[in-house]
Amino acid sequence: ATLAAFIGAGGLGEPIVAGLALADSRMILSGALPAAALALAVDGVLAVAGRLVAPAHRRHTP
């Protein structure tokens, strides 16, 4: 999502790119924080999905 802004496709990266151009840290954070939250949420969902589909004898709990 954030990389799309560099090619003009918009997305969550648009405020990051604009903030970098304007040297505005608040604008950068307005795009970076939601992008980070989205990445963490997707990672959590995929981790749970991975545990659910793994065979019982291959599951390792850290």
PDB file of N, CA and C in Angstrom:
ATOM      1  N   ALA A   1       0.822  -1.196   0.000  1.00  0.00           N
ATOM      2  CA  ALA A   1       0.000   0.000   0.000  1.00  0.00           C
ATOM      3  C   ALA A   1       0.865   1.257   0.000  1.00  0.00           C
ATOM      4  N   THR A   2       1.937   1.224   0.768  1.00  0.00           N
ATOM      5  CA  THR A   2       2.762   2.428   0.834  1.00  0.00           C
ATOM      6  C   THR A   2       3.622   2.600  -0.408  1.00  0.00           C
ATOM      7  N   LEU A   3       3.998   1.510  -1.044  1.00  0.00           N
ATOM      8  CA  LEU A   3       4.814   1.610  -2.256  1.00  0.00           C
ATOM      9  C   LEU A   3       4.017   2.151  -3.435  1.00  0.00           C
ATOM     10  N   ALA A   4       2.722   1.951  -3.422  1.00  0.00           N
ATOM     11  CA  ALA A   4       1.885   2.412  -4.524  1.00  0.00           C
ATOM     12  C   ALA A   4       1.944   3.929  -4.680  1.00  0.00           C
ATOM     13  N   ALA A   5       2.143   4.648  -3.597  1.00  0.00           N
ATOM     14  CA  ALA A   5       2.192   6.109  -3.663  1.00  0.00           C
ATOM     15  C   ALA A   5       3.382   6.598  -4.476  1.00  0.00           C
ATOM     16  N   PHE A   6       4.460   5.844  -4.489  1.00  0.00           N
ATOM     17  CA  PHE A   6       5.640   6.266  -5.234  1.00  0.00           C
ATOM     18  C   PHE A   6       5.421   6.219  -6.745  1.00  0.00           C
ATOM     19  N   ILE A   7       4.464   5.414  -7.195  1.00  0.00           N
ATOM     20  CA  ILE A   7       4.176   5.355  -8.631  1.00  0.00           C
ATOM     21  C   ILE A   7       2.881   6.085  -8.972  1.00  0.00           C
ATOM     22  N   GLY A   8       2.342   6.808  -7.996  1.00  0.00           N
ATOM     23  CA  GLY A   8       1.159   7.618  -8.246  1.00  0.00           C
ATOM     24  C   GLY A   8      -0.152   6.882  -8.131  1.00  0.00           C
ATOM     25  N   ALA A   9      -0.163   5.719  -7.487  1.00  0.00           N
ATOM     26  CA  ALA A   9      -1.395   4.944  -7.370  1.00  0.00           C
ATOM     27  C   ALA A   9      -2.161   5.242  -6.084  1.00  0.00           C
ATOM     28  N   GLY A  10      -1.678   6.163  -5.275  1.00  0.00           N
ATOM     29  CA  GLY A  10      -2.376   6.537  -4.047  1.00  0.00           C
ATOM     30  C   GLY A  10      -2.181   5.527  -2.945  1.00  0.00           C
ATOM     31  N   GLY A  11      -3.130   5.458  -2.040  1.00  0.00           N
ATOM     32  CA  GLY A  11      -3.055   4.515  -0.937  1.00  0.00           C
ATOM     33  C   GLY A  11      -2.541   5.153   0.345  1.00  0.00           C
ATOM     34  N   LEU A  12      -2.215   4.310   1.312  1.00  0.00           N
ATOM     35  CA  LEU A  12      -1.749   4.800   2.607  1.00  0.00           C
ATOM     36  C   LEU A  12      -0.392   5.491   2.521  1.00  0.00           C
ATOM     37  N   GLY A  13       0.338   5.249   1.481  1.00  0.00           N
ATOM     38  CA  GLY A  13       1.651   5.861   1.342  1.00  0.00           C
ATOM     39  C   GLY A  13       1.625   7.302   0.860  1.00  0.00           C
ATOM     40  N   GLU A  14       0.482   7.751   0.388  1.00  0.00           N
ATOM     41  CA  GLU A  14       0.392   9.112  -0.137  1.00  0.00           C
ATOM     42  C   GLU A  14       0.765  10.175   0.901  1.00  0.00           C
ATOM     43  N   PRO A  15       0.239  10.109   2.133  1.00  0.00           N
ATOM     44  CA  PRO A  15       0.666  11.100   3.130  1.00  0.00           C
ATOM     45  C   PRO A  15       2.148  10.973   3.486  1.00  0.00           C
ATOM     46  N   ILE A  16       2.686   9.773   3.400  1.00  0.00           N
ATOM     47  CA  ILE A  16       4.106   9.583   3.700  1.00  0.00           C
ATOM     48  C   ILE A  16       4.946  10.305   2.658  1.00  0.00           C
ATOM     49  N   VAL A  17       4.640  10.096   1.396  1.00  0.00           N
ATOM     50  CA  VAL A  17       5.401  10.722   0.315  1.00  0.00           C
ATOM     51  C   VAL A  17       5.244  12.241   0.363  1.00  0.00           C
ATOM     52  N   ALA A  18       4.019  12.712   0.578  1.00  0.00           N
ATOM     53  CA  ALA A  18       3.791  14.158   0.662  1.00  0.00           C
ATOM     54  C   ALA A  18       4.521  14.745   1.865  1.00  0.00           C
ATOM     55  N   GLY A  19       4.484  14.040   2.985  1.00  0.00           N
ATOM     56  CA  GLY A  19       5.182  14.512   4.181  1.00  0.00           C
ATOM     57  C   GLY A  19       6.679  14.560   3.995  1.00  0.00           C
ATOM     58  N   LEU A  20       7.220  13.598   3.272  1.00  0.00           N
ATOM     59  CA  LEU A  20       8.655  13.621   2.982  1.00  0.00           C
ATOM     60  C   LEU A  20       9.011  14.820   2.111  1.00  0.00           C
ATOM     61  N   ALA A  21       8.164  15.104   1.120  1.00  0.00           N
ATOM     62  CA  ALA A  21       8.420  16.234   0.230  1.00  0.00           C
ATOM     63  C   ALA A  21       8.345  17.563   0.976  1.00  0.00           C
ATOM     64  N   LEU A  22       7.446  17.640   1.955  1.00  0.00           N
ATOM     65  CA  LEU A  22       7.259  18.881   2.708  1.00  0.00           C
ATOM     66  C   LEU A  22       8.054  18.911   4.012  1.00  0.00           C
ATOM     67  N   ALA A  23       8.752  17.834   4.329  1.00  0.00           N
ATOM     68  CA  ALA A  23       9.482  17.700   5.601  1.00  0.00           C
ATOM     69  C   ALA A  23       8.529  17.901   6.784  1.00  0.00           C
ATOM     70  N   ASP A  24       7.346  17.304   6.689  1.00  0.00           N
ATOM     71  CA  ASP A  24       6.310  17.428   7.719  1.00  0.00           C
ATOM     72  C   ASP A  24       6.155  16.087   8.427  1.00  0.00           C
ATOM     73  N   SER A  25       6.702  15.991   9.633  1.00  0.00           N
ATOM     74  CA  SER A  25       6.686  14.713  10.346  1.00  0.00           C
ATOM     75  C   SER A  25       5.278  14.282  10.740  1.00  0.00           C
ATOM     76  N   ARG A  26       4.393  15.230  11.003  1.00  0.00           N
ATOM     77  CA  ARG A  26       3.011  14.854  11.345  1.00  0.00           C
ATOM     78  C   ARG A  26       2.310  14.202  10.158  1.00  0.00           C
ATOM     79  N   MET A  27       2.564  14.719   8.982  1.00  0.00           N
ATOM     80  CA  MET A  27       1.956  14.145   7.784  1.00  0.00           C
ATOM     81  C   MET A  27       2.527  12.753   7.518  1.00  0.00           C
ATOM     82  N   ILE A  28       3.827  12.605   7.731  1.00  0.00           N
ATOM     83  CA  ILE A  28       4.457  11.297   7.550  1.00  0.00           C
ATOM     84  C   ILE A  28       3.831  10.284   8.502  1.00  0.00           C
ATOM     85  N   LEU A  29       3.680  10.676   9.765  1.00  0.00           N
ATOM     86  CA  LEU A  29       3.091   9.769  10.754  1.00  0.00           C
ATOM     87  C   LEU A  29       1.630   9.463  10.460  1.00  0.00           C
ATOM     88  N   SER A  30       0.914  10.409   9.835  1.00  0.00           N
ATOM     89  CA  SER A  30      -0.500  10.159   9.519  1.00  0.00           C
ATOM     90  C   SER A  30      -0.658   9.057   8.481  1.00  0.00           C
ATOM     91  N   GLY A  31       0.384   8.766   7.739  1.00  0.00           N
ATOM     92  CA  GLY A  31       0.347   7.633   6.816  1.00  0.00           C
ATOM     93  C   GLY A  31       1.075   6.426   7.357  1.00  0.00           C
ATOM     94  N   ALA A  32       2.146   6.662   8.117  1.00  0.00           N
ATOM     95  CA  ALA A  32       2.971   5.556   8.606  1.00  0.00           C
ATOM     96  C   ALA A  32       2.275   4.750   9.702  1.00  0.00           C
ATOM     97  N   LEU A  33       1.593   5.417  10.610  1.00  0.00           N
ATOM     98  CA  LEU A  33       0.948   4.687  11.709  1.00  0.00           C
ATOM     99  C   LEU A  33      -0.173   3.764  11.229  1.00  0.00           C
ATOM    100  N   PRO A  34      -1.082   4.222  10.366  1.00  0.00           N
ATOM    101  CA  PRO A  34      -2.091   3.281   9.855  1.00  0.00           C
ATOM    102  C   PRO A  34      -1.482   2.150   9.029  1.00  0.00           C
ATOM    103  N   ALA A  35      -0.435   2.450   8.265  1.00  0.00           N
ATOM    104  CA  ALA A  35       0.214   1.403   7.467  1.00  0.00           C
ATOM    105  C   ALA A  35       0.857   0.363   8.372  1.00  0.00           C
ATOM    106  N   ALA A  36       1.491   0.812   9.448  1.00  0.00           N
ATOM    107  CA  ALA A  36       2.105  -0.119  10.395  1.00  0.00           C
ATOM    108  C   ALA A  36       1.043  -0.947  11.111  1.00  0.00           C
ATOM    109  N   ALA A  37      -0.052  -0.304  11.505  1.00  0.00           N
ATOM    110  CA  ALA A  37      -1.135  -1.028  12.173  1.00  0.00           C
ATOM    111  C   ALA A  37      -1.738  -2.081  11.244  1.00  0.00           C
ATOM    112  N   LEU A  38      -1.920  -1.723   9.988  1.00  0.00           N
ATOM    113  CA  LEU A  38      -2.448  -2.674   9.011  1.00  0.00           C
ATOM    114  C   LEU A  38      -1.496  -3.847   8.827  1.00  0.00           C
ATOM    115  N   ALA A  39      -0.201  -3.569   8.745  1.00  0.00           N
ATOM    116  CA  ALA A  39       0.788  -4.637   8.579  1.00  0.00           C
ATOM    117  C   ALA A  39       0.790  -5.578   9.780  1.00  0.00           C
ATOM    118  N   LEU A  40       0.707  -5.025  10.988  1.00  0.00           N
ATOM    119  CA  LEU A  40       0.681  -5.866  12.190  1.00  0.00           C
ATOM    120  C   LEU A  40      -0.595  -6.704  12.254  1.00  0.00           C
ATOM    121  N   ALA A  41      -1.723  -6.113  11.872  1.00  0.00           N
ATOM    122  CA  ALA A  41      -2.988  -6.852  11.884  1.00  0.00           C
ATOM    123  C   ALA A  41      -2.959  -8.002  10.883  1.00  0.00           C
ATOM    124  N   VAL A  42      -2.479  -7.744   9.687  1.00  0.00           N
ATOM    125  CA  VAL A  42      -2.401  -8.801   8.669  1.00  0.00           C
ATOM    126  C   VAL A  42      -1.437  -9.889   9.116  1.00  0.00           C
ATOM    127  N   ASP A  43      -0.314  -9.501   9.714  1.00  0.00           N
ATOM    128  CA  ASP A  43       0.648 -10.486  10.209  1.00  0.00           C
ATOM    129  C   ASP A  43       0.013 -11.365  11.285  1.00  0.00           C
ATOM    130  N   GLY A  44      -0.749 -10.766  12.178  1.00  0.00           N
ATOM    131  CA  GLY A  44      -1.421 -11.540  13.216  1.00  0.00           C
ATOM    132  C   GLY A  44      -2.440 -12.509  12.653  1.00  0.00           C
ATOM    133  N   VAL A  45      -3.225 -12.046  11.697  1.00  0.00           N
ATOM    134  CA  VAL A  45      -4.229 -12.911  11.070  1.00  0.00           C
ATOM    135  C   VAL A  45      -3.556 -14.076  10.350  1.00  0.00           C
ATOM    136  N   LEU A  46      -2.481 -13.798   9.631  1.00  0.00           N
ATOM    137  CA  LEU A  46      -1.782 -14.866   8.920  1.00  0.00           C
ATOM    138  C   LEU A  46      -1.098 -15.838   9.880  1.00  0.00           C
ATOM    139  N   ALA A  47      -0.613 -15.356  11.013  1.00  0.00           N
ATOM    140  CA  ALA A  47      -0.005 -16.244  12.006  1.00  0.00           C
ATOM    141  C   ALA A  47      -1.046 -17.202  12.576  1.00  0.00           C
ATOM    142  N   VAL A  48      -2.220 -16.681  12.893  1.00  0.00           N
ATOM    143  CA  VAL A  48      -3.298 -17.531  13.405  1.00  0.00           C
ATOM    144  C   VAL A  48      -3.738 -18.523  12.335  1.00  0.00           C
ATOM    145  N   ALA A  49      -3.884 -18.060  11.106  1.00  0.00           N
ATOM    146  CA  ALA A  49      -4.287 -18.952  10.017  1.00  0.00           C
ATOM    147  C   ALA A  49      -3.250 -20.049   9.809  1.00  0.00           C
ATOM    148  N   GLY A  50      -1.983 -19.705   9.917  1.00  0.00           N
ATOM    149  CA  GLY A  50      -0.925 -20.700   9.766  1.00  0.00           C
ATOM    150  C   GLY A  50      -0.980 -21.766  10.840  1.00  0.00           C
ATOM    151  N   ARG A  51      -1.296 -21.348  12.057  1.00  0.00           N
ATOM    152  CA  ARG A  51      -1.408 -22.325  13.150  1.00  0.00           C
ATOM    153  C   ARG A  51      -2.617 -23.230  12.966  1.00  0.00           C
ATOM    154  N   LEU A  52      -3.691 -22.672  12.418  1.00  0.00           N
ATOM    155  CA  LEU A  52      -4.904 -23.466  12.234  1.00  0.00           C
ATOM    156  C   LEU A  52      -4.751 -24.517  11.140  1.00  0.00           C
ATOM    157  N   VAL A  53      -3.995 -24.215  10.114  1.00  0.00           N
ATOM    158  CA  VAL A  53      -3.872 -25.158   9.008  1.00  0.00           C
ATOM    159  C   VAL A  53      -2.676 -26.097   9.149  1.00  0.00           C
ATOM    160  N   ALA A  54      -1.794 -25.845  10.107  1.00  0.00           N
ATOM    161  CA  ALA A  54      -0.629 -26.718  10.300  1.00  0.00           C
ATOM    162  C   ALA A  54      -1.076 -28.035  10.932  1.00  0.00           C
ATOM    163  N   PRO A  55      -0.524 -29.150  10.476  1.00  0.00           N
ATOM    164  CA  PRO A  55      -0.838 -30.433  11.105  1.00  0.00           C
ATOM    165  C   PRO A  55      -0.429 -30.412  12.584  1.00  0.00           C
ATOM    166  N   ALA A  56      -1.165 -31.131  13.410  1.00  0.00           N
ATOM    167  CA  ALA A  56      -0.941 -31.099  14.859  1.00  0.00           C
ATOM    168  C   ALA A  56       0.480 -31.495  15.235  1.00  0.00           C
ATOM    169  N   HIS A  57       1.067 -32.456  14.553  1.00  0.00           N
ATOM    170  CA  HIS A  57       2.407 -32.905  14.921  1.00  0.00           C
ATOM    171  C   HIS A  57       3.501 -31.925  14.484  1.00  0.00           C
ATOM    172  N   ARG A  58       3.157 -30.930  13.674  1.00  0.00           N
ATOM    173  CA  ARG A  58       4.147 -29.949  13.219  1.00  0.00           C
ATOM    174  C   ARG A  58       4.003 -28.610  13.904  1.00  0.00           C
ATOM    175  N   ARG A  59       3.030 -28.478  14.787  1.00  0.00           N
ATOM    176  CA  ARG A  59       2.817 -27.208  15.478  1.00  0.00           C
ATOM    177  C   ARG A  59       3.862 -27.029  16.560  1.00  0.00           C
ATOM    178  N   HIS A  60       4.482 -25.881  16.548  1.00  0.00           N
ATOM    179  CA  HIS A  60       5.457 -25.532  17.578  1.00  0.00           C
ATOM    180  C   HIS A  60       5.003 -24.234  18.219  1.00  0.00           C
ATOM    181  N   THR A  61       4.884 -24.230  19.508  1.00  0.00           N
ATOM    182  CA  THR A  61       4.520 -23.005  20.199  1.00  0.00           C
ATOM    183  C   THR A  61       5.779 -22.388  20.780  1.00  0.00           C
ATOM    184  N   PRO A  62       6.071 -21.159  20.387  1.00  0.00           N
ATOM    185  CA  PRO A  62       7.295 -20.515  20.891  1.00  0.00           C
ATOM    186  C   PRO A  62       7.189 -20.108  22.337  1.00  0.00           C
TER     187      PRO A  62
END
